[in-house]
Coordinates of C-alpha atoms and ligand atoms in Angstrom, one line a residue:
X1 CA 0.0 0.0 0.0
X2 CA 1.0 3.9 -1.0
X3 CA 1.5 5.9 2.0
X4 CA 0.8 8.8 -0.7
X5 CA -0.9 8.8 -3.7
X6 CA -0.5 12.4 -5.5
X7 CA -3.5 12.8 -8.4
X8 CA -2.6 15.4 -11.3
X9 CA 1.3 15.6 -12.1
X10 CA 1.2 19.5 -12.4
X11 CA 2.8 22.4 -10.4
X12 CA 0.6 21.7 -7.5
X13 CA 1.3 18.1 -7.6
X14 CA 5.1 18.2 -8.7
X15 CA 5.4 20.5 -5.5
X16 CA 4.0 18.0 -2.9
X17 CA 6.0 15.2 -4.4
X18 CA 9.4 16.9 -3.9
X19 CA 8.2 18.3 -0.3
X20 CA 7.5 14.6 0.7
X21 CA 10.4 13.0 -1.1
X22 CA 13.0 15.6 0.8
X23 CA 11.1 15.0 3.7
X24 CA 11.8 11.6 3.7
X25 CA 8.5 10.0 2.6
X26 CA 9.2 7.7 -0.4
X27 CA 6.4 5.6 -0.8
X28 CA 4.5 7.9 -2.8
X29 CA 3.5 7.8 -6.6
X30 CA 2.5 10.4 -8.6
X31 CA -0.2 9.9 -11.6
X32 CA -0.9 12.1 -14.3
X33 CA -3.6 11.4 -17.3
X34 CA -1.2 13.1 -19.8
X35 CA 2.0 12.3 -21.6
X36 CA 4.4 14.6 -19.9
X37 CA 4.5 16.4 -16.4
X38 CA 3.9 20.0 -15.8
X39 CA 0.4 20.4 -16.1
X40 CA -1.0 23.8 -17.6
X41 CA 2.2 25.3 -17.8
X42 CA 3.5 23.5 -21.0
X43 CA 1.5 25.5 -23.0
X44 CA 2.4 29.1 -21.1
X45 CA 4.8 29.7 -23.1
X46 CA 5.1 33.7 -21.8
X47 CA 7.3 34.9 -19.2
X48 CA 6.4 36.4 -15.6
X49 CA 6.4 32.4 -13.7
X50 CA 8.6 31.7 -10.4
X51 CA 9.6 35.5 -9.5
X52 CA 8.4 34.7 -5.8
X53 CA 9.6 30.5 -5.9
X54 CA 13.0 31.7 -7.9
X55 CA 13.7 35.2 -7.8
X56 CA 13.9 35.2 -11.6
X57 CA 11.0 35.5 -14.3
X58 CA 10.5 32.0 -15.9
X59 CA 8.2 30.9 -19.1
X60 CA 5.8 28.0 -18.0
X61 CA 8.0 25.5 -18.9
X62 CA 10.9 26.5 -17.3
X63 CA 9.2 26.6 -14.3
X64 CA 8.0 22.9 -14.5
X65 CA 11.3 22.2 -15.6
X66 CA 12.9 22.7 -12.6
X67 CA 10.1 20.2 -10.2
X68 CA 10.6 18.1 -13.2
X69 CA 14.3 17.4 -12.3
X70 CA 13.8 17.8 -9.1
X71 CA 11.2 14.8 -9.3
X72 CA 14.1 12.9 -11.4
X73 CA 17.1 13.7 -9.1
X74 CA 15.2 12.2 -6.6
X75 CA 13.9 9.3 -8.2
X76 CA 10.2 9.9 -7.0
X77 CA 7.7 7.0 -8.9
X78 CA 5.6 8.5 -12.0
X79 CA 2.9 6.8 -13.5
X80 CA 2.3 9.2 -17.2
X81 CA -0.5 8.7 -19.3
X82 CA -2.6 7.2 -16.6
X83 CA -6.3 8.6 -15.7
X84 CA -7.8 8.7 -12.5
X85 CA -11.5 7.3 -13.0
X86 CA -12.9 7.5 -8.9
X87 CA -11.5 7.1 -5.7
X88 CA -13.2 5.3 -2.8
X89 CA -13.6 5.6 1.2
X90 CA -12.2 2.4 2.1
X91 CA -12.1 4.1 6.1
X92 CA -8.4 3.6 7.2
X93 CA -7.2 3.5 3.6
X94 CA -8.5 4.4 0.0
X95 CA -8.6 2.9 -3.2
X96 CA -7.9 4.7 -6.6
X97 CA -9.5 3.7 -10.1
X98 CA -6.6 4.3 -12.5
X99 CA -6.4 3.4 -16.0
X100 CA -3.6 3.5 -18.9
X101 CA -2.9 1.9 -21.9
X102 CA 0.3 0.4 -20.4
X103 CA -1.4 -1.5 -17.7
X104 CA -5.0 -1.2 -18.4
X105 CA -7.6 -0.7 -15.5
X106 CA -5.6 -0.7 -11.6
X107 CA -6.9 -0.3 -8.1
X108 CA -4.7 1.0 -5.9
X109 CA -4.2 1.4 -2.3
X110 CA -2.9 4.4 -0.5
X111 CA -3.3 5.6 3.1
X112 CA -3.7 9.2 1.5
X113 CA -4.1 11.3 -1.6
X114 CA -3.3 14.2 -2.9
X115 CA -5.8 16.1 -5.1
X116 CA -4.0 18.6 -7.5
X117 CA -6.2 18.2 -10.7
X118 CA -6.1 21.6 -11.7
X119 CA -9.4 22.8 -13.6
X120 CA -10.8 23.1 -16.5
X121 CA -12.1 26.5 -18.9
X122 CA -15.9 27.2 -19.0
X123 CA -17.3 26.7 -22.7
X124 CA -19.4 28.5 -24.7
X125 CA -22.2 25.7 -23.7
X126 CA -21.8 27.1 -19.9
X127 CA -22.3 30.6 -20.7
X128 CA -25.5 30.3 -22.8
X129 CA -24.2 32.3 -26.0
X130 CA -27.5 32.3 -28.8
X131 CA -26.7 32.1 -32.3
X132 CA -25.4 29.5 -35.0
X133 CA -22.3 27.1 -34.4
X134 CA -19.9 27.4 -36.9
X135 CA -16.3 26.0 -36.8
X136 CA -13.9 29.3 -35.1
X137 CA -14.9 29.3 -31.3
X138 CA -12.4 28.2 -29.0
X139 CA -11.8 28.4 -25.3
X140 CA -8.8 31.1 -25.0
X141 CA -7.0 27.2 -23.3
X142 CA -7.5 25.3 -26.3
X143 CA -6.4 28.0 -28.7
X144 CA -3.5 28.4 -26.3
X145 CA -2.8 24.4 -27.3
X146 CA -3.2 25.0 -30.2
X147 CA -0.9 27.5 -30.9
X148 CA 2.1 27.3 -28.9
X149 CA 2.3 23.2 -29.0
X150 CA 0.7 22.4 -31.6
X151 CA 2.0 25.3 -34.1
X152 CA -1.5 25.3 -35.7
X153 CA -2.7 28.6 -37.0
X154 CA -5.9 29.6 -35.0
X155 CA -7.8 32.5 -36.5
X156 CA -6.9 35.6 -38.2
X157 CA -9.8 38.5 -37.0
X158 CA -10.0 37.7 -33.1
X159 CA -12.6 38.8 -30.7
X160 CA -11.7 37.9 -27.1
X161 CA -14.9 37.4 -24.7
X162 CA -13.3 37.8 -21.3
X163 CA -10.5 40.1 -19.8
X164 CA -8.8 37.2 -17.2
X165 CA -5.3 36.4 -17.1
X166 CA -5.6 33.9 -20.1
X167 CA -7.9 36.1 -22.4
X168 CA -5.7 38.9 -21.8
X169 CA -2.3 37.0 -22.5
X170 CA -4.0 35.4 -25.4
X171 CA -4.7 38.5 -27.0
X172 CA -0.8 39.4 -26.7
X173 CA 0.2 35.8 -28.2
X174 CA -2.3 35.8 -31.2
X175 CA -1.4 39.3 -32.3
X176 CA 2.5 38.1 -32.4
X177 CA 1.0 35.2 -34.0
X178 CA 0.2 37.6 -37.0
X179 CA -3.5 38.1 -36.2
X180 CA -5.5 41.2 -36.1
X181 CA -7.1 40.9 -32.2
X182 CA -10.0 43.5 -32.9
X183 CA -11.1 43.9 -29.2
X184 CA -11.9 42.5 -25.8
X185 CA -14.4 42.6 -24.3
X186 CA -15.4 42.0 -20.2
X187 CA -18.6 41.7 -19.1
X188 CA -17.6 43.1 -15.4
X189 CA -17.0 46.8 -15.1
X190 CA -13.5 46.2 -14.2
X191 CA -10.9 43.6 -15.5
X192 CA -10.3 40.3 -13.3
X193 CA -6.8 39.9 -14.8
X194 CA -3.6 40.7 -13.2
X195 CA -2.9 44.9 -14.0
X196 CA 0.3 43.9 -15.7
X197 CA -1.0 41.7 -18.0
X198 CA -3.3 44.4 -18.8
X199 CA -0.4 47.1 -19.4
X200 CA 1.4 44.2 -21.4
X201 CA -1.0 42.4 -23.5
X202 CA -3.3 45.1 -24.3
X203 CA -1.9 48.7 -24.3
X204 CA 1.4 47.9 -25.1
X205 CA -0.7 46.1 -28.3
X206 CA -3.1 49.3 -28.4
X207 CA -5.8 46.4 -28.2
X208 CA -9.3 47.8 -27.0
X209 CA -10.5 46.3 -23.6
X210 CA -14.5 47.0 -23.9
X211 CA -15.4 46.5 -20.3
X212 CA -19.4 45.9 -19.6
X213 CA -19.5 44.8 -22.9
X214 CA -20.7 41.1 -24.1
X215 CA -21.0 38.9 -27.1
X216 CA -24.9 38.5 -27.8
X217 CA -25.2 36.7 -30.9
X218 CA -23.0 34.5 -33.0
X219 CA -23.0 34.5 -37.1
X220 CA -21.4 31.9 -39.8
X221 CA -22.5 28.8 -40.8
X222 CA -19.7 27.0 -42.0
X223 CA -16.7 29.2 -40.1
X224 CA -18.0 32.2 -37.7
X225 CA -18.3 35.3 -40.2
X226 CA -19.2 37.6 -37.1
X227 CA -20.3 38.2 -33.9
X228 CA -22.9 40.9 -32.3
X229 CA -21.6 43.0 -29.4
X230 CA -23.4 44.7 -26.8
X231 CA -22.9 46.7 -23.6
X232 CA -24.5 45.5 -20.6
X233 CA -26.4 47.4 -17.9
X234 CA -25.7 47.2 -14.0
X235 CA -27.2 44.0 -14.1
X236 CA -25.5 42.3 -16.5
X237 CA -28.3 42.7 -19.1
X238 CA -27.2 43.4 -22.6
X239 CA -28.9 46.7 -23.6
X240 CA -30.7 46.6 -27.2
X241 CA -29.8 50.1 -28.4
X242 CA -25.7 49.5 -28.4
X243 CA -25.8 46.1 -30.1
X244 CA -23.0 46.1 -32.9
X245 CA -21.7 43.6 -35.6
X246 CA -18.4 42.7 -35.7
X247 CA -17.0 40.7 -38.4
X248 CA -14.4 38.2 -37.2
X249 CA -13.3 34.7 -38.2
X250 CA -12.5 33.6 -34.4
X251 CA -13.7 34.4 -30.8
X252 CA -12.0 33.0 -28.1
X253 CA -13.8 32.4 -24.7
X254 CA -11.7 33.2 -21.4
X255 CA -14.5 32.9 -19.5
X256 CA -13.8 31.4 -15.9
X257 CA -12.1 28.7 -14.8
X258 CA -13.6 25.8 -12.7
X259 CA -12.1 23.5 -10.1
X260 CA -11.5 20.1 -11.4
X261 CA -13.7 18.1 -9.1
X262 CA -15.5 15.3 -10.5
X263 CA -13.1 13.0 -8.9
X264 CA -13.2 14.7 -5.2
X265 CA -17.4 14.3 -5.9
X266 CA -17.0 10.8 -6.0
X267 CA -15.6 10.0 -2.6
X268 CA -18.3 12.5 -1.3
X269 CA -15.3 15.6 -0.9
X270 CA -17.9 18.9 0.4
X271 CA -16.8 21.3 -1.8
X272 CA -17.2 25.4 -1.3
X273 CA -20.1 27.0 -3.3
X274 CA -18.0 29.8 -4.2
X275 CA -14.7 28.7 -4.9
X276 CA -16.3 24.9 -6.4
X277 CA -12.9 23.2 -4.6
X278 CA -12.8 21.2 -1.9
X279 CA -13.5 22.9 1.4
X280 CA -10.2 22.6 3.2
X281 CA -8.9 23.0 7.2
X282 CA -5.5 24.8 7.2
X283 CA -3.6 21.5 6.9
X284 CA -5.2 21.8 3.2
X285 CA -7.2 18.5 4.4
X286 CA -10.4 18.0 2.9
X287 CA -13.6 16.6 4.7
X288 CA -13.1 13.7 3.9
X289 CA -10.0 12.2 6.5
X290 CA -6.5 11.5 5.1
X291 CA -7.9 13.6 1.5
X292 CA -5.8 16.7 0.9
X293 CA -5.8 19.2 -2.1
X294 CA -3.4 21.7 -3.4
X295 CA -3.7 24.1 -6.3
X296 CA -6.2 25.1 -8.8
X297 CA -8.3 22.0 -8.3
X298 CA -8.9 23.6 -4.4
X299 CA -9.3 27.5 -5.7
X300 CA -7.5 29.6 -9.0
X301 CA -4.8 30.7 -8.4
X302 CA -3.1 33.7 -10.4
X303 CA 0.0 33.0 -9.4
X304 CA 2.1 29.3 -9.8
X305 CA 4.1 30.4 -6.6
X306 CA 1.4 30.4 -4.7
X307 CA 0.6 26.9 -5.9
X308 CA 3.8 25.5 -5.4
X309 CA 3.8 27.4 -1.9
X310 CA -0.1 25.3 -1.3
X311 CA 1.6 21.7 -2.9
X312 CA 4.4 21.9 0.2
X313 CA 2.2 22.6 3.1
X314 CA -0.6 19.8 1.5
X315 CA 2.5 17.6 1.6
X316 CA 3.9 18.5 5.2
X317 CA 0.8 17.7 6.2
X318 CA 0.6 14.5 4.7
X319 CA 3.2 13.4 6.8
X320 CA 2.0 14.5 10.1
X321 CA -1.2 13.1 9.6
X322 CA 0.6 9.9 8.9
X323 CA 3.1 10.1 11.9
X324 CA -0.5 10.6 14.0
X325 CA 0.2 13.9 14.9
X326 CA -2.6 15.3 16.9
X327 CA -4.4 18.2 14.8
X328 CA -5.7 20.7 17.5
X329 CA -8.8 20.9 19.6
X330 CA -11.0 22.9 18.5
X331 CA -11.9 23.8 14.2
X332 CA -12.8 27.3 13.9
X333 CA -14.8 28.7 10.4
X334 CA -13.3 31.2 8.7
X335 CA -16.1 33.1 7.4
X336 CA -15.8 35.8 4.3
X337 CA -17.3 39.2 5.3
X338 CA -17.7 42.7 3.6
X339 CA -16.3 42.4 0.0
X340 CA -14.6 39.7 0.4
X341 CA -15.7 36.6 -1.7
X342 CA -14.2 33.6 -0.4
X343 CA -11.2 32.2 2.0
X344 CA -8.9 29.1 1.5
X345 CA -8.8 27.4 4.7
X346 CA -11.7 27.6 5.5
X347 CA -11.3 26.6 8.8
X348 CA -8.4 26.3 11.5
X349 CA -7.6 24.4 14.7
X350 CA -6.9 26.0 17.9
X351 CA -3.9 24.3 18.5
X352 CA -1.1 25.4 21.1
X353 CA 1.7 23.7 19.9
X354 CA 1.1 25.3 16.6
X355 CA 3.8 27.8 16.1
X356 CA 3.6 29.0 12.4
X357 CA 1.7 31.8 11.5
X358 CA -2.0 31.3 10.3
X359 CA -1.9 32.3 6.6
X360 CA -5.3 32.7 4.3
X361 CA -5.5 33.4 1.2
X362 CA -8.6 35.3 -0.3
X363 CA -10.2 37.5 -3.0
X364 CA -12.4 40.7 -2.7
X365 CA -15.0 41.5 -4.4
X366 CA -14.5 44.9 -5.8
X367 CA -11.6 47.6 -6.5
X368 CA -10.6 50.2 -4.3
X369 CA -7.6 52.2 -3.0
X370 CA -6.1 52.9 0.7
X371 CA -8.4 50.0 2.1
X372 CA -7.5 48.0 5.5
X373 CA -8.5 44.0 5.5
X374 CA -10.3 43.5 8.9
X375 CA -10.1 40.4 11.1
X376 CA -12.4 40.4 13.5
X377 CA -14.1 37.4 16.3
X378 CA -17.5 36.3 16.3
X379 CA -18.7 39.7 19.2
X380 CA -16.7 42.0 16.0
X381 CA -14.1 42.6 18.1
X382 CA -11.2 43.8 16.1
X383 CA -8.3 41.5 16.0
X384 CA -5.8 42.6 13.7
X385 CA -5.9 44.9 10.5
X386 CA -3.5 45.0 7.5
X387 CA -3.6 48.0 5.3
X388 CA -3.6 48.0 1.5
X389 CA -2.8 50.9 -1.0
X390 CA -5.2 48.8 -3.8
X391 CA -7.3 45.6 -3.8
X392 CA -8.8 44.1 -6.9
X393 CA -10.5 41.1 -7.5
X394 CA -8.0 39.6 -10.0
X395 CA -5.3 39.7 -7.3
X396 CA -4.8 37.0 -4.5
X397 CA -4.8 38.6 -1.1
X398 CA -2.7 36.6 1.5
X399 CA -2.3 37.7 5.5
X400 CA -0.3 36.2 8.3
X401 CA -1.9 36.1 11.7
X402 CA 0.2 35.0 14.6
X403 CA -0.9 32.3 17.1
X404 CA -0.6 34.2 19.8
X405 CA -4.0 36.2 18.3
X406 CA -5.7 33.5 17.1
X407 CA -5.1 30.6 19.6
X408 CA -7.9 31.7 22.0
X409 CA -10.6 32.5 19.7
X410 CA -14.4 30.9 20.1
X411 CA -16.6 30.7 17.4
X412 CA -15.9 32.1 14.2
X413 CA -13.0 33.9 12.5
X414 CA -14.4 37.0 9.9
X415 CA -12.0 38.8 7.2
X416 CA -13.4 41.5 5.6
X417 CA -12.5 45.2 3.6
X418 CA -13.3 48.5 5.7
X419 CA -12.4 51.7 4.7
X420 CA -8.9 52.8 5.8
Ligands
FAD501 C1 -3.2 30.7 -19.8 C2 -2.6 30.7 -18.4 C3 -1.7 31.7 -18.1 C4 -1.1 31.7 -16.8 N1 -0.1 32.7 -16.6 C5 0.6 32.7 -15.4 C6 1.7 33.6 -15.1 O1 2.1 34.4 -16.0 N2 2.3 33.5 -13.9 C7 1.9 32.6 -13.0 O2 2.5 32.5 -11.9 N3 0.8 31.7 -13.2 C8 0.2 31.8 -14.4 N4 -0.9 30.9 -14.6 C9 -1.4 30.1 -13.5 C10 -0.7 28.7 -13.3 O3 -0.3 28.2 -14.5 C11 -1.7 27.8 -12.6 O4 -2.0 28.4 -11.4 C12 -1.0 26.4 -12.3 O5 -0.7 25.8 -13.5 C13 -2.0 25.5 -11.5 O6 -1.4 24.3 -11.2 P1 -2.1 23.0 -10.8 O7 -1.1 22.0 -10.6 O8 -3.1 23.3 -9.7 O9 -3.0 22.7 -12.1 P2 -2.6 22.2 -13.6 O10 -1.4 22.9 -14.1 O11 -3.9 22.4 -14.4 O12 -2.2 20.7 -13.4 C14 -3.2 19.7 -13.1 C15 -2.8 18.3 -13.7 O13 -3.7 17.3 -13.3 C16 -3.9 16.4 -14.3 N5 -5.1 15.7 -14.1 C17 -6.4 16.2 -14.0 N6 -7.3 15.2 -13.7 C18 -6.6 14.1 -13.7 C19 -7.0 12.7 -13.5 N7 -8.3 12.4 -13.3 N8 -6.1 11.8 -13.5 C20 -4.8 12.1 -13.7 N9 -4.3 13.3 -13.9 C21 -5.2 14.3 -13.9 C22 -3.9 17.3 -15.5 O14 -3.6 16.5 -16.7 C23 -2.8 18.3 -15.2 O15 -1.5 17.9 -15.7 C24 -1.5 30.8 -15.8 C25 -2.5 29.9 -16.1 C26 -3.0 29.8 -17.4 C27 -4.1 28.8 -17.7

C-alpha cells in the first residue's frame, strides 16, 4: 500500500512530491492522465512564472522544468498517461481507479491522496451564448494548445470574450501570431486579470479592452463570419440600443475557470459553493479524512508560486497526519465578510503547539484604493488589521496572523475590507 498517492502531475502536484520526497517520505506515486508532467504550464509559453519561488522571471516550462528534475534527481515514482476514474472511502485507507494503456484498468491502495487536478475553462455551452455554431470558437485554453504546442494557426480577425489572465495573455500571443485581435471585451466593469498583464498584453498592443460589454449573438454557418456585441447594464443585461456587428473569423472564450472536481465528488469531498474546490482545514485536508488538495483544483490561483507554496504545506501535512500527529482541539470557520468573496482554509484548529503563523489566502469583491483588511471574532471585536494601497479582484490577497491572536478565539473567524 501507498503511504501517498499524489493525483494530477502539475505544479501543484510536482510540488507535494518533492516536499514529501525531501522530507523523507518515499512511498509515494504520482499519476498524471497526460504524456508529460507540468500540467497547464506546457502551454504558457510567456514569461512572468517563479519571481516569488526563484527570484527570476521564468516561461511555463521552465518553471515545470525545474520540479521536473527535481522529481528525477530524486527518483520519486511516475505513472504518465494514466487517468484517474474514482477514488473510494475504504475508512483507514483508499482505493484509486486508475487506468492506462500500459497497464489497463488498476486499483490501488494508498493511506492518502493528494488532489491537484487543476481545472478546467468554461465553454461556450456554460455561458449560454445564442446564435449559430460554426467552426472558429475556441476556449482562450484550447487555442493556447493549439498555438504554442501544436504550431497550428488559430484564427486571423480575433474577438476575445473575457479580460482574465488567459484572455488577456492570449490577446498578446495571437497578435504576435500575425493576427489582427480587434477587441476584448469584459462583461464586469473592471478587469479580473492581473494589471500587468493588462499594461502588457493590451496597451502595449493598443488592443481595446470594452469592459461591460458582451457577445450576444454568434454568425457563420460553416466558419463564424461575425459576432454581435453589446454593452450590458448594472445588471448584467445586454442593452438593445448599443448592439454592434463585428465581423471576425474567431472568438476565443476566457471565461472562468472551474475546479477540477469530478473526482473529489465521488468519494463524497464537500466542496465550497464559491470557490467549487474542496472545502479545506488549514492543513489543506479535505472533509473527507486523510484527502488533501493543493492548487487550482482547491481554488484559481493567479500565481504558480502560490501553488507550489499550497503543494508543500498539502505535503507537510501528509506526513504529520501519517506520523499521527494530533491536529488541535478545536476547528474554527473562517467566514468571508464585507467584500470579500471567499477564504482558503476555511477553517483552523486552535492548537497550542502550533507555532507557524495562520496564513489565508482570499479574493475581494471589488476595487478600491487605501483600504484595511479587517479580522475580526465572532462579538466583532477587532483582532488585527493589515492596510492595502489597492485591492482588486483579480489579485490574490494573502495575510499572516500569529498564534498568539488566534489561539484563544471561540466561534468564528471573519476577514473583511473596511475603509482605511
Ligand atoms: C493561460 C494561463 C496563463 C497563466 N499565466 C501565469 C503567469 O504568468 N504566472 C503565474 O505565476 N501563473 C500563471 N498561470 C497560472 C498557473 O499556470 C496555474 O496556477 C497552475 O498551473 C495551476 O497548477 P495545478 O497543478 O493546480 O493545475 P494544472 O497545471 O492544471 O495541473 C493539473 C494536472 O492534473 C492532471 N489531471 C487532472 N485530472 C486528472 C485525472 N483524473 N487523472 C490524472 N491526472 C489528472 C492534468 O492533466 C494536469 O496535468 C497561468 C495559467 C493559465 C491557464
Amino acid at each position: 500500500m501507498l503511504d501517498c498517492l499524489i493525483i494530477g502531475g502539475g505544479p501543484a502536484g510536482l510540488a507535494a512530491a518533492q516536499e514529501m520526497s525531501e522530507q523523507g517520505l518515499s512511498n509515494i506515486l504520482v499519476v498524471e492522465r497526460d504524456v508529460e508532467l507540468g500540467g497547464i504550464l506546457n502551454q504558457c509559453i510567456h514569461n512572468g512564472f517563479g519571481l516569488h519561488t526563484f527570484k527570476e522571471e521564468l516561461t511555463g516550462p521552465e518553471y515545470a522544468h525545474r520540479y521536473i528534475e527535481k522529481i528525477k534527481e530524486l527518483k520519486i515514482p511516475v505513472q504518465l498517461d494514466s487517468m484517474v476514474l474514482e477514488i473510494e472511502n475504504a475508512g483507514s485507507y483508499k482505493k484509486v481507479h486508475v487506468v492506462s494503456t500500459a497497464k489497463g484498468y488498476e486499483i490501488l491502495e494508498t493511506k492518502t491522496i493528494v488532489l491537484a487536478m487543476g481545472s478546467r475553462e468554461r465553454t461556450r455551452f456554460m455561458i449560454q451564448i445564442p446564435g449559430t455554431r460554426p467552426a472558429g470558437i475556441y476556449t482562450a485554453g484550447t487555442a493556447q494548445r493549439y498555438v504554442n504546442i501544436e504550431g497550428l494557426p488559430v484564427g486571423k480577425e480575433v474577438v476575445i470574450l473575457g479580460s482574465g489572465d488567459i484572455g488577456l495573455i492570449m490577446a498578446r500571443r495571437m497578435t504576435l501570431n500575425g493576427a489582427n485581435v480587434k477587441m476584448v471585451l469584459e462583461l464586469e466593469s473592471h478587469s479580473n486579470g492581473l494589471n500587468r498583464n493588462i499594461v502588457q498584453c493590451l496597451e502595449d498592443y493598443n488592443i481595446p479592452l470594452k469592459l461591460s460589454h458582451t457577445v450576444v449573438n454568434i454568425h457563420g454557418k460553416h466558419r463564424l463570419e461575425g459576432v454581435s456585441i453589446a454593452q450590458v447594464d448594472e445588471h448584467r443585461v445586454p442593452i438593445e440600443s448599443t448592439i454592434e456587428y463585428v465581423p471576425c473569423d474567431t472568438l476565443l472564450l476566457s471565461v472562468g475557470l472551474i475546479p477540477e472536481n469530478e473526482l473529489s465528488k465521488s468519494v463524497d469531498v464537500s466542496l465550497d459553493r464559491k470557490t467549487r474546490g474542496p472545502i479545506v482545514n488549514e492543513m489543506m485536508e479535505t472533509s473527507v479524512e486523510g484527502i488533501f488538495a493543493a492548487g487550482n483544483v482547491v481554488h484559481i490561483h493567479d500565481l504558480v508560486d502560490n501553488v507550489s507554496a499550497e503543494a508543500s504545506k498539502a505535503a507537510k501535512n501528509v506526513i504529520k497526519y501519517l506520523e499521527g500527529q494530533k491536529k488541535g482541539d478545536q476547528m474554527v470557520q473562517i467566514v468571508a465578510g464585507d467584500y470579500v468573496s471567499y477564504t482558503v482554509p476555511q477553517s483552523f484548529f486552535v492548537n497550542d503547539q502550533q507555532k507557524e503563523a495562520l496564513e489565508i489566502m482570499f479574493r475581494v469583491t471589488k476595487t478600491d484604493r487605501n483600504v484595511k483588511i479587517v479580522v475580526s471574532d465572532d462579538k466583532g471585536e477587532v483582532l488585527k488589521e493589515f492596510k492595502r494601497p489597492v485591492i482588486a479582484p483579480g489579485e490574490m490577497e494573502k495575510i499572516k496572523l500569529p498564534r498568539q491572536l488566534i489561539n484563544g478565539i471561540e466561534g468564528r473567524l471573519s476577514i473583511s475590507i473596511g475603509e482605511a
